[in-house]
Amino acid sequence: VSLWFIQCYPFRVLIDELATPCALVDLDRFESNAKRMAEKALRLGVRLRPHVKTHKCVEAARIQTDLHFGGITVSTLAGARAFAAGGFSDITYAVPIAPQKIGDAADLHTEIGHFNLLVDHPDTVRAVEEVAASRGIILPVFLEIDCGGKRSGVDPASDVAQILVRLLADSENIDFRGLLTHAGHAYRARSRSEAYEVACQERNLMTAIAAEVRDLGVEVPEISVGSTPTLRAIDDLTGITEVRPGNYVFFDAFQAAIGSCDLDDVAFSVLTTVISVHTEQERAIVDAGALALSMDPGPSHVDAECGFGLPVTLEDQHPLPGLRLVGLTQEHGTLTGPGTQALHPGTRIRILPNHSCLSAACFDRYHVLRGTEVFDEWHPLKGW
Ligand SMILES: Cc1ncc(COP(=O)(O)O)c(C=O)c1O
């Protein structure tokens, strides 16, 4: 708790006194989620480099890196700079670097000592090499592999991976750090056992590619994998050196629906107030719309009725029966169902978002709670 907070934060604020919509972080749950993953990574013999895009707060990242080496993952340069200013000195920027940003990335690497970049295209490798050579420095670089998510990363079935490995390994201004992947397709799983299948496929593919690269005579110091569903499901990461889960500290309605967590683990929620009730139509409106919850469609492959988030009770976050959040516009959320009979203008509830990372990004502060008492405020960084 900062000195500023001790001086300025009103004494003993209860959640019922907060202006809505607002973001709540349950610190007991956050800490226990962080500890469980940190201990699991130790047990599996891998380093934990949490992805801090979920909350974008230095205070939160310090809790997550406890028990580990202090490395983190970010997805923006603004994030990297803010966490560097907060004392983090080993950061992986886990998005293929835009050639125009390499100069700024090089500055940050020179400042903190370990700013790892990601590439999946020969043009980017050449651009990294050019910038590094012009400054007389060596930049650490990972090769991204697409293990099935069909986002960024080299297709493992093509020969591009080998070409890139050669370029990276032969460069005098690049320190080839190894292979990195993110199993985004684990979010298509419908259960923990399906996520387990994805996790095994991710691990086996990455260790097989690493073996091929080593056969070329190239060292692969790191094999970095990670997503919350896969890491919650798997118990053997032989051959892997590092994991980068992010969402697991907050979790959300999506993770609960696919079996990554229990509802009782969800540490992030949005507090909202009922502003309009139409009892005869079983409809009520809350003041949390898309700008508080995001428009994430949620786990509709598991539950076609999931809506845009899960309405839960104010005090203990239990699901509210007979209520569905069926629509969002900018500042309105539409609830339907027999549960609306119990609602009145001014009633307060919480919503567990479908995707806590996107919902958290809607807010400029999180109210940090133990129980229903607010005792701190975290300020996420903004921008790219
Ligand atoms: C490259 C990369 N690594 C790690 C993660 C963390 O995954 P999760 O939020 O499922 O834990 C993400 C999330 O998008 C990612 O894009």
Short mmCIF file of C-alpha atoms and ligand atoms in Angstrom, two decimals:
data_model
loop_
_atom_site.label_atom_id
_atom_site.label_comp_id
_atom_site.label_asym_id
_atom_site.label_seq_id
_atom_site.Cartn_x
_atom_site.Cartn_y
_atom_site.Cartn_z
CA VAL A 1 0.00 0.00 0.00
CA SER A 2 1.61 3.23 -1.13
CA LEU A 3 2.14 6.25 1.12
CA TRP A 4 -0.13 8.18 -1.26
CA PHE A 5 -2.86 5.67 -0.57
CA ILE A 6 -2.49 5.88 3.21
CA GLN A 7 -2.80 9.65 2.97
CA CYS A 8 -5.61 9.92 0.43
CA TYR A 9 -7.73 6.77 0.35
CA PRO A 10 -10.95 7.25 2.33
CA PHE A 11 -10.98 5.07 5.40
CA ARG A 12 -13.06 1.90 5.18
CA VAL A 13 -14.96 2.17 1.93
CA LEU A 14 -17.55 -0.53 1.27
CA ILE A 15 -18.33 -1.68 -2.26
CA ASP A 16 -21.86 -0.39 -1.91
CA GLU A 17 -20.47 3.15 -1.71
CA LEU A 18 -18.59 3.02 -5.02
CA ALA A 19 -19.79 4.81 -8.14
CA THR A 20 -20.77 2.37 -10.89
CA PRO A 21 -19.84 0.82 -13.18
CA CYS A 22 -16.47 0.02 -11.64
CA ALA A 23 -13.93 -2.78 -11.59
CA LEU A 24 -13.40 -4.90 -8.49
CA VAL A 25 -10.43 -7.14 -7.72
CA ASP A 26 -10.85 -9.67 -4.92
CA LEU A 27 -7.31 -9.75 -3.52
CA ASP A 28 -7.69 -13.02 -1.57
CA ARG A 29 -8.67 -14.82 -4.76
CA PHE A 30 -6.03 -13.00 -6.81
CA GLU A 31 -3.30 -14.02 -4.38
CA SER A 32 -4.45 -17.60 -4.20
CA ASN A 33 -4.66 -17.88 -8.04
CA ALA A 34 -1.16 -16.39 -8.32
CA LYS A 35 0.29 -18.73 -5.70
CA ARG A 36 -1.31 -21.85 -7.16
CA MET A 37 0.17 -21.17 -10.63
CA ALA A 38 3.57 -20.17 -9.21
CA GLU A 39 3.71 -23.41 -7.21
CA LYS A 40 2.58 -25.48 -10.16
CA ALA A 41 5.32 -24.00 -12.36
CA LEU A 42 7.89 -24.89 -9.68
CA ARG A 43 6.48 -28.40 -9.43
CA LEU A 44 6.67 -28.86 -13.22
CA GLY A 45 10.22 -27.50 -13.33
CA VAL A 46 9.49 -24.49 -15.56
CA ARG A 47 10.04 -20.78 -15.07
CA LEU A 48 6.91 -18.66 -14.75
CA ARG A 49 6.89 -15.52 -16.88
CA PRO A 50 3.30 -14.30 -16.39
CA HIS A 51 1.59 -12.34 -19.15
CA VAL A 52 0.62 -9.10 -17.42
CA LYS A 53 -1.71 -7.87 -20.17
CA THR A 54 -4.57 -9.24 -18.07
CA HIS A 55 -4.33 -6.40 -15.51
CA LYS A 56 -1.46 -4.12 -16.68
CA CYS A 57 -0.59 -3.18 -13.08
CA VAL A 58 2.88 -3.24 -11.54
CA GLU A 59 1.48 -4.09 -8.07
CA ALA A 60 -0.33 -7.12 -9.47
CA ALA A 61 2.73 -8.33 -11.39
CA ARG A 62 4.84 -8.22 -8.23
CA ILE A 63 2.43 -10.63 -6.54
CA GLN A 64 2.46 -12.93 -9.58
CA THR A 65 6.24 -13.12 -9.86
CA ASP A 66 6.76 -14.05 -6.22
CA LEU A 67 8.61 -17.43 -6.01
CA HIS A 68 9.98 -16.97 -9.55
CA PHE A 69 12.77 -15.14 -11.35
CA GLY A 70 10.81 -11.93 -11.95
CA GLY A 71 10.41 -12.17 -15.71
CA ILE A 72 7.15 -11.00 -17.25
CA THR A 73 5.42 -10.96 -20.64
CA VAL A 74 3.81 -7.88 -22.19
CA SER A 75 1.95 -7.18 -25.42
CA THR A 76 2.61 -3.44 -25.88
CA LEU A 77 5.69 -1.24 -25.80
CA ALA A 78 3.86 1.13 -23.45
CA GLY A 79 3.42 -1.83 -21.13
CA ALA A 80 7.08 -2.73 -21.39
CA ARG A 81 8.13 0.83 -20.52
CA ALA A 82 5.76 1.08 -17.55
CA PHE A 83 6.85 -2.27 -16.09
CA ALA A 84 10.51 -1.39 -16.69
CA ALA A 85 9.91 1.83 -14.74
CA GLY A 86 8.31 -0.33 -12.04
CA GLY A 87 11.53 -2.32 -11.64
CA PHE A 88 11.03 -5.29 -14.00
CA SER A 89 14.21 -6.01 -15.93
CA ASP A 90 13.45 -9.19 -17.86
CA ILE A 91 10.53 -8.65 -20.22
CA THR A 92 9.32 -10.54 -23.29
CA TYR A 93 7.30 -8.58 -25.83
CA ALA A 94 5.13 -11.46 -27.04
CA VAL A 95 3.78 -9.93 -30.23
CA PRO A 96 5.78 -10.01 -33.48
CA ILE A 97 7.59 -6.69 -33.47
CA ALA A 98 6.56 -4.11 -36.06
CA PRO A 99 9.72 -3.03 -37.92
CA GLN A 100 8.98 0.61 -37.03
CA LYS A 101 9.14 -0.20 -33.30
CA ILE A 102 12.51 -1.94 -33.27
CA GLY A 103 14.42 1.26 -32.48
CA ASP A 104 12.31 1.91 -29.36
CA ALA A 105 12.62 -1.75 -28.36
CA ALA A 106 16.40 -1.54 -28.73
CA ASP A 107 16.46 1.52 -26.44
CA LEU A 108 14.50 -0.41 -23.82
CA HIS A 109 16.76 -3.44 -24.12
CA THR A 110 19.80 -1.23 -23.59
CA GLU A 111 18.10 0.28 -20.53
CA ILE A 112 16.93 -2.88 -18.75
CA GLY A 113 19.25 -5.61 -20.07
CA HIS A 114 16.67 -8.20 -21.13
CA PHE A 115 13.96 -7.14 -23.55
CA ASN A 116 13.13 -10.19 -25.65
CA LEU A 117 11.54 -9.72 -29.07
CA LEU A 118 9.42 -12.01 -31.19
CA VAL A 119 9.62 -12.60 -34.96
CA ASP A 120 7.88 -14.81 -37.49
CA HIS A 121 9.03 -13.31 -40.81
CA PRO A 122 12.42 -12.98 -42.53
CA ASP A 123 11.87 -9.24 -43.22
CA THR A 124 11.46 -8.63 -39.49
CA VAL A 125 14.60 -10.63 -38.70
CA ARG A 126 16.55 -8.47 -41.16
CA ALA A 127 15.07 -5.29 -39.71
CA VAL A 128 16.02 -6.36 -36.16
CA GLU A 129 19.51 -7.20 -37.35
CA GLU A 130 19.90 -3.84 -39.08
CA VAL A 131 18.85 -1.82 -36.03
CA ALA A 132 21.00 -3.90 -33.68
CA ALA A 133 24.03 -3.68 -36.00
CA SER A 134 23.65 0.08 -36.43
CA ARG A 135 23.81 0.46 -32.63
CA GLY A 136 26.48 -2.16 -32.09
CA ILE A 137 24.25 -4.21 -29.78
CA ILE A 138 22.88 -7.75 -29.66
CA LEU A 139 19.11 -8.13 -29.36
CA PRO A 140 17.52 -11.26 -27.84
CA VAL A 141 14.92 -12.76 -30.18
CA PHE A 142 12.42 -15.64 -30.02
CA LEU A 143 10.94 -17.36 -33.05
CA GLU A 144 7.16 -17.64 -32.77
CA ILE A 145 5.59 -20.93 -33.82
CA ASP A 146 1.88 -21.28 -34.61
CA CYS A 147 0.86 -24.41 -32.72
CA GLY A 148 -2.74 -24.28 -33.97
CA GLY A 149 -4.27 -20.92 -33.03
CA LYS A 150 -3.83 -19.56 -36.59
CA ARG A 151 -2.82 -16.12 -35.38
CA SER A 152 0.81 -15.04 -35.65
CA GLY A 153 3.71 -17.51 -35.72
CA VAL A 154 5.38 -19.68 -38.30
CA ASP A 155 3.41 -22.60 -39.71
CA PRO A 156 5.31 -25.65 -38.42
CA ALA A 157 4.41 -27.60 -41.57
CA SER A 158 6.32 -25.13 -43.77
CA ASP A 159 10.09 -24.77 -44.13
CA VAL A 160 9.98 -21.14 -42.93
CA ALA A 161 10.92 -22.14 -39.39
CA GLN A 162 14.21 -23.64 -40.57
CA ILE A 163 14.98 -20.62 -42.76
CA LEU A 164 14.30 -18.24 -39.88
CA VAL A 165 16.32 -20.28 -37.41
CA ARG A 166 19.30 -20.11 -39.75
CA LEU A 167 18.92 -16.35 -40.18
CA LEU A 168 18.59 -15.85 -36.42
CA ALA A 169 21.42 -18.18 -35.47
CA ASP A 170 23.81 -16.78 -38.08
CA SER A 171 23.27 -13.14 -37.15
CA GLU A 172 26.02 -11.48 -35.16
CA ASN A 173 23.61 -8.97 -33.70
CA ILE A 174 20.88 -11.39 -32.63
CA ASP A 175 20.92 -13.67 -29.62
CA PHE A 176 18.55 -16.50 -30.64
CA ARG A 177 16.68 -17.18 -27.39
CA GLY A 178 14.54 -20.06 -28.62
CA LEU A 179 10.97 -20.96 -29.57
CA LEU A 180 7.73 -19.45 -28.28
CA THR A 181 4.09 -20.35 -28.84
CA HIS A 182 0.62 -19.56 -27.46
CA ALA A 183 -2.10 -22.20 -27.77
CA GLY A 184 -4.96 -19.77 -28.39
CA HIS A 185 -7.03 -22.65 -29.78
CA ALA A 186 -7.28 -24.02 -26.22
CA TYR A 187 -10.15 -21.54 -25.85
CA ARG A 188 -12.17 -23.69 -28.25
CA ALA A 189 -12.02 -26.55 -25.73
CA ARG A 190 -15.26 -27.49 -23.98
CA SER A 191 -13.72 -29.09 -20.91
CA ARG A 192 -10.49 -29.45 -19.01
CA SER A 193 -9.83 -32.79 -20.72
CA GLU A 194 -10.10 -31.15 -24.16
CA ALA A 195 -7.74 -28.40 -22.98
CA TYR A 196 -5.40 -31.18 -21.83
CA GLU A 197 -5.31 -32.58 -25.38
CA VAL A 198 -4.37 -29.14 -26.73
CA ALA A 199 -1.71 -28.75 -24.03
CA CYS A 200 -0.08 -32.08 -24.91
CA GLN A 201 -0.16 -31.25 -28.62
CA GLU A 202 1.44 -27.84 -27.90
CA ARG A 203 4.19 -29.38 -25.74
CA ASN A 204 4.90 -32.25 -28.14
CA LEU A 205 5.02 -30.01 -31.20
CA MET A 206 7.37 -27.51 -29.53
CA THR A 207 9.77 -30.15 -28.22
CA ALA A 208 9.79 -31.86 -31.64
CA ILE A 209 10.61 -28.59 -33.44
CA ALA A 210 13.32 -27.85 -30.88
CA ALA A 211 14.85 -31.29 -31.53
CA GLU A 212 14.93 -30.55 -35.29
CA VAL A 213 16.57 -27.18 -34.66
CA ARG A 214 19.16 -28.77 -32.38
CA ASP A 215 19.85 -31.32 -35.12
CA LEU A 216 20.88 -28.35 -37.28
CA GLY A 217 23.52 -27.60 -34.67
CA VAL A 218 21.65 -24.58 -33.28
CA GLU A 219 21.16 -24.17 -29.54
CA VAL A 220 17.59 -23.66 -28.26
CA PRO A 221 17.97 -22.21 -24.77
CA GLU A 222 14.25 -21.60 -24.20
CA ILE A 223 10.98 -23.24 -25.19
CA SER A 224 8.23 -20.94 -23.99
CA VAL A 225 4.54 -21.96 -24.02
CA GLY A 226 1.47 -20.79 -22.31
CA SER A 227 -2.19 -20.10 -21.99
CA THR A 228 -4.39 -20.37 -18.93
CA PRO A 229 -6.52 -23.33 -20.11
CA THR A 230 -3.51 -25.44 -21.18
CA LEU A 231 -1.51 -24.76 -18.04
CA ARG A 232 -4.44 -25.49 -15.78
CA ALA A 233 -4.91 -28.83 -17.57
CA ILE A 234 -1.39 -30.21 -17.99
CA ASP A 235 0.83 -31.91 -15.41
CA ASP A 236 3.93 -32.77 -17.40
CA LEU A 237 5.96 -30.16 -19.25
CA THR A 238 9.08 -32.20 -19.90
CA GLY A 239 11.26 -30.38 -22.43
CA ILE A 240 9.61 -26.99 -21.85
CA THR A 241 11.58 -24.29 -20.03
CA GLU A 242 9.08 -21.47 -19.49
CA VAL A 243 5.33 -20.78 -19.21
CA ARG A 244 3.45 -17.51 -19.81
CA PRO A 245 -0.14 -17.73 -18.53
CA GLY A 246 -1.95 -14.44 -17.99
CA ASN A 247 -5.67 -14.71 -17.41
CA TYR A 248 -5.31 -17.17 -14.49
CA VAL A 249 -4.92 -14.45 -11.88
CA PHE A 250 -8.35 -13.00 -12.62
CA PHE A 251 -10.10 -15.85 -14.44
CA ASP A 252 -13.62 -15.08 -15.76
CA ALA A 253 -16.95 -16.60 -16.78
CA PHE A 254 -15.34 -18.11 -19.90
CA GLN A 255 -12.62 -19.95 -17.98
CA ALA A 256 -15.21 -21.28 -15.54
CA ALA A 257 -17.40 -22.54 -18.41
CA ILE A 258 -14.57 -24.51 -20.04
CA GLY A 259 -13.40 -25.99 -16.74
CA SER A 260 -10.22 -23.96 -16.23
CA CYS A 261 -11.40 -22.73 -12.84
CA ASP A 262 -14.31 -22.75 -10.42
CA LEU A 263 -16.59 -19.74 -10.21
CA ASP A 264 -15.19 -19.22 -6.71
CA ASP A 265 -11.76 -18.56 -8.22
CA VAL A 266 -12.86 -15.57 -10.31
CA ALA A 267 -11.10 -12.53 -8.85
CA PHE A 268 -12.33 -9.82 -11.22
CA SER A 269 -15.89 -8.50 -11.44
CA VAL A 270 -17.75 -5.41 -12.53
CA LEU A 271 -20.00 -3.68 -10.03
CA THR A 272 -23.13 -2.30 -11.64
CA THR A 273 -26.42 -0.64 -10.66
CA VAL A 274 -29.90 -1.41 -11.97
CA ILE A 275 -31.17 1.76 -13.68
CA SER A 276 -34.43 0.64 -15.31
CA VAL A 277 -36.88 -2.22 -14.65
CA HIS A 278 -39.76 -3.52 -16.81
CA THR A 279 -41.27 -6.15 -14.58
CA GLU A 280 -44.05 -7.19 -16.98
CA GLN A 281 -41.46 -7.88 -19.71
CA GLU A 282 -38.99 -9.54 -17.32
CA ARG A 283 -36.34 -7.05 -18.39
CA ALA A 284 -34.00 -4.80 -16.44
CA ILE A 285 -31.18 -2.49 -17.46
CA VAL A 286 -27.88 -2.04 -15.65
CA ASP A 287 -25.33 0.73 -16.08
CA ALA A 288 -22.55 -1.64 -17.27
CA GLY A 289 -22.52 -1.77 -21.06
CA ALA A 290 -19.93 -2.70 -23.64
CA LEU A 291 -17.56 -0.01 -22.34
CA ALA A 292 -17.38 -1.81 -19.01
CA LEU A 293 -17.67 -5.48 -19.99
CA SER A 294 -16.44 -5.57 -23.62
CA MET A 295 -18.51 -7.31 -26.30
CA ASP A 296 -16.78 -10.68 -25.92
CA PRO A 297 -19.36 -13.28 -27.02
CA GLY A 298 -18.18 -15.70 -24.35
CA PRO A 299 -18.22 -19.48 -24.17
CA SER A 300 -21.15 -19.90 -26.57
CA HIS A 301 -19.61 -23.19 -27.84
CA VAL A 302 -20.26 -24.61 -24.34
CA ASP A 303 -23.39 -22.69 -23.37
CA ALA A 304 -25.47 -21.09 -26.12
CA GLU A 305 -27.27 -19.09 -23.41
CA CYS A 306 -24.12 -17.67 -21.80
CA GLY A 307 -24.89 -14.06 -22.67
CA PHE A 308 -22.31 -11.28 -22.21
CA GLY A 309 -21.29 -12.12 -18.66
CA LEU A 310 -22.56 -13.83 -15.55
CA PRO A 311 -24.73 -11.81 -13.10
CA VAL A 312 -23.72 -12.62 -9.51
CA THR A 313 -24.62 -11.40 -6.04
CA LEU A 314 -23.08 -8.27 -4.62
CA GLU A 315 -21.53 -9.73 -1.49
CA ASP A 316 -20.36 -13.25 -2.24
CA GLN A 317 -20.40 -13.53 -6.04
CA HIS A 318 -22.95 -16.35 -6.25
CA PRO A 319 -24.76 -16.72 -9.60
CA LEU A 320 -28.13 -14.95 -9.54
CA PRO A 321 -30.81 -17.44 -10.63
CA GLY A 322 -33.14 -16.57 -13.49
CA LEU A 323 -31.03 -13.73 -14.90
CA ARG A 324 -29.22 -13.54 -18.23
CA LEU A 325 -27.23 -10.62 -19.62
CA VAL A 326 -28.58 -10.81 -23.15
CA GLY A 327 -27.50 -7.50 -24.64
CA LEU A 328 -25.01 -4.68 -24.37
CA THR A 329 -24.88 -1.24 -25.88
CA GLN A 330 -22.31 1.39 -25.00
CA GLU A 331 -23.52 2.16 -21.46
CA HIS A 332 -26.48 -0.22 -21.03
CA GLY A 333 -26.62 -3.89 -20.16
CA THR A 334 -29.90 -5.75 -20.70
CA LEU A 335 -30.91 -8.44 -18.23
CA THR A 336 -33.82 -10.77 -18.86
CA GLY A 337 -35.51 -13.61 -17.01
CA PRO A 338 -37.69 -14.18 -13.95
CA GLY A 339 -34.85 -12.98 -11.71
CA THR A 340 -35.58 -9.42 -12.85
CA GLN A 341 -38.67 -9.49 -10.54
CA ALA A 342 -36.33 -9.06 -7.59
CA LEU A 343 -34.58 -6.02 -9.09
CA HIS A 344 -35.35 -2.34 -8.51
CA PRO A 345 -33.68 0.85 -9.71
CA GLY A 346 -30.69 1.19 -7.39
CA THR A 347 -30.18 -2.55 -6.81
CA ARG A 348 -26.53 -3.43 -7.12
CA ILE A 349 -25.13 -6.63 -8.52
CA ARG A 350 -21.83 -7.77 -9.92
CA ILE A 351 -21.14 -9.21 -13.36
CA LEU A 352 -18.36 -11.71 -14.02
CA PRO A 353 -17.20 -10.71 -17.51
CA ASN A 354 -16.78 -13.26 -20.27
CA HIS A 355 -13.22 -12.05 -20.77
CA SER A 356 -11.70 -10.33 -17.75
CA CYS A 357 -8.62 -9.04 -19.65
CA LEU A 358 -10.81 -7.09 -22.09
CA SER A 359 -13.18 -5.86 -19.39
CA ALA A 360 -10.32 -4.77 -17.11
CA ALA A 361 -8.88 -2.76 -20.02
CA CYS A 362 -12.07 -0.66 -20.01
CA PHE A 363 -11.21 0.87 -16.61
CA ASP A 364 -8.64 3.38 -15.40
CA ARG A 365 -8.60 1.91 -11.88
CA TYR A 366 -9.49 -1.27 -10.03
CA HIS A 367 -10.90 -1.19 -6.53
CA VAL A 368 -9.05 -3.83 -4.55
CA LEU A 369 -11.14 -5.68 -1.97
CA ARG A 370 -10.87 -8.09 0.86
CA GLY A 371 -14.41 -9.34 1.39
CA THR A 372 -16.61 -6.35 0.66
CA GLU A 373 -14.18 -3.77 2.00
CA VAL A 374 -12.19 -1.70 -0.46
CA PHE A 375 -8.72 -1.00 0.79
CA ASP A 376 -6.60 -0.15 -2.23
CA GLU A 377 -6.75 1.09 -5.78
CA TRP A 378 -4.62 -0.19 -8.67
CA HIS A 379 -4.11 1.91 -11.80
CA PRO A 380 -3.56 -0.05 -15.01
CA LEU A 381 -1.36 1.48 -17.66
CA LYS A 382 -2.97 2.57 -20.89
CA GLY A 383 -1.91 2.93 -24.50
CA TRP A 384 0.32 1.12 -26.93
C1 LIG B 1 1.61 -14.68 -26.79
C2 LIG B 1 0.77 -14.91 -25.57
N1 LIG B 1 1.30 -15.54 -24.52
C3 LIG B 1 0.59 -15.79 -23.40
C4 LIG B 1 -0.74 -15.40 -23.30
C5 LIG B 1 -1.50 -15.69 -22.03
O1 LIG B 1 -2.59 -16.52 -22.27
P1 LIG B 1 -3.82 -16.62 -21.24
O2 LIG B 1 -4.39 -15.27 -21.11
O3 LIG B 1 -4.71 -17.64 -21.81
O4 LIG B 1 -3.25 -17.06 -19.94
C6 LIG B 1 -1.33 -14.74 -24.39
C7 LIG B 1 -2.73 -14.30 -24.33
O5 LIG B 1 -3.31 -13.80 -25.24
C8 LIG B 1 -0.57 -14.48 -25.54
O6 LIG B 1 -1.07 -13.84 -26.60
#
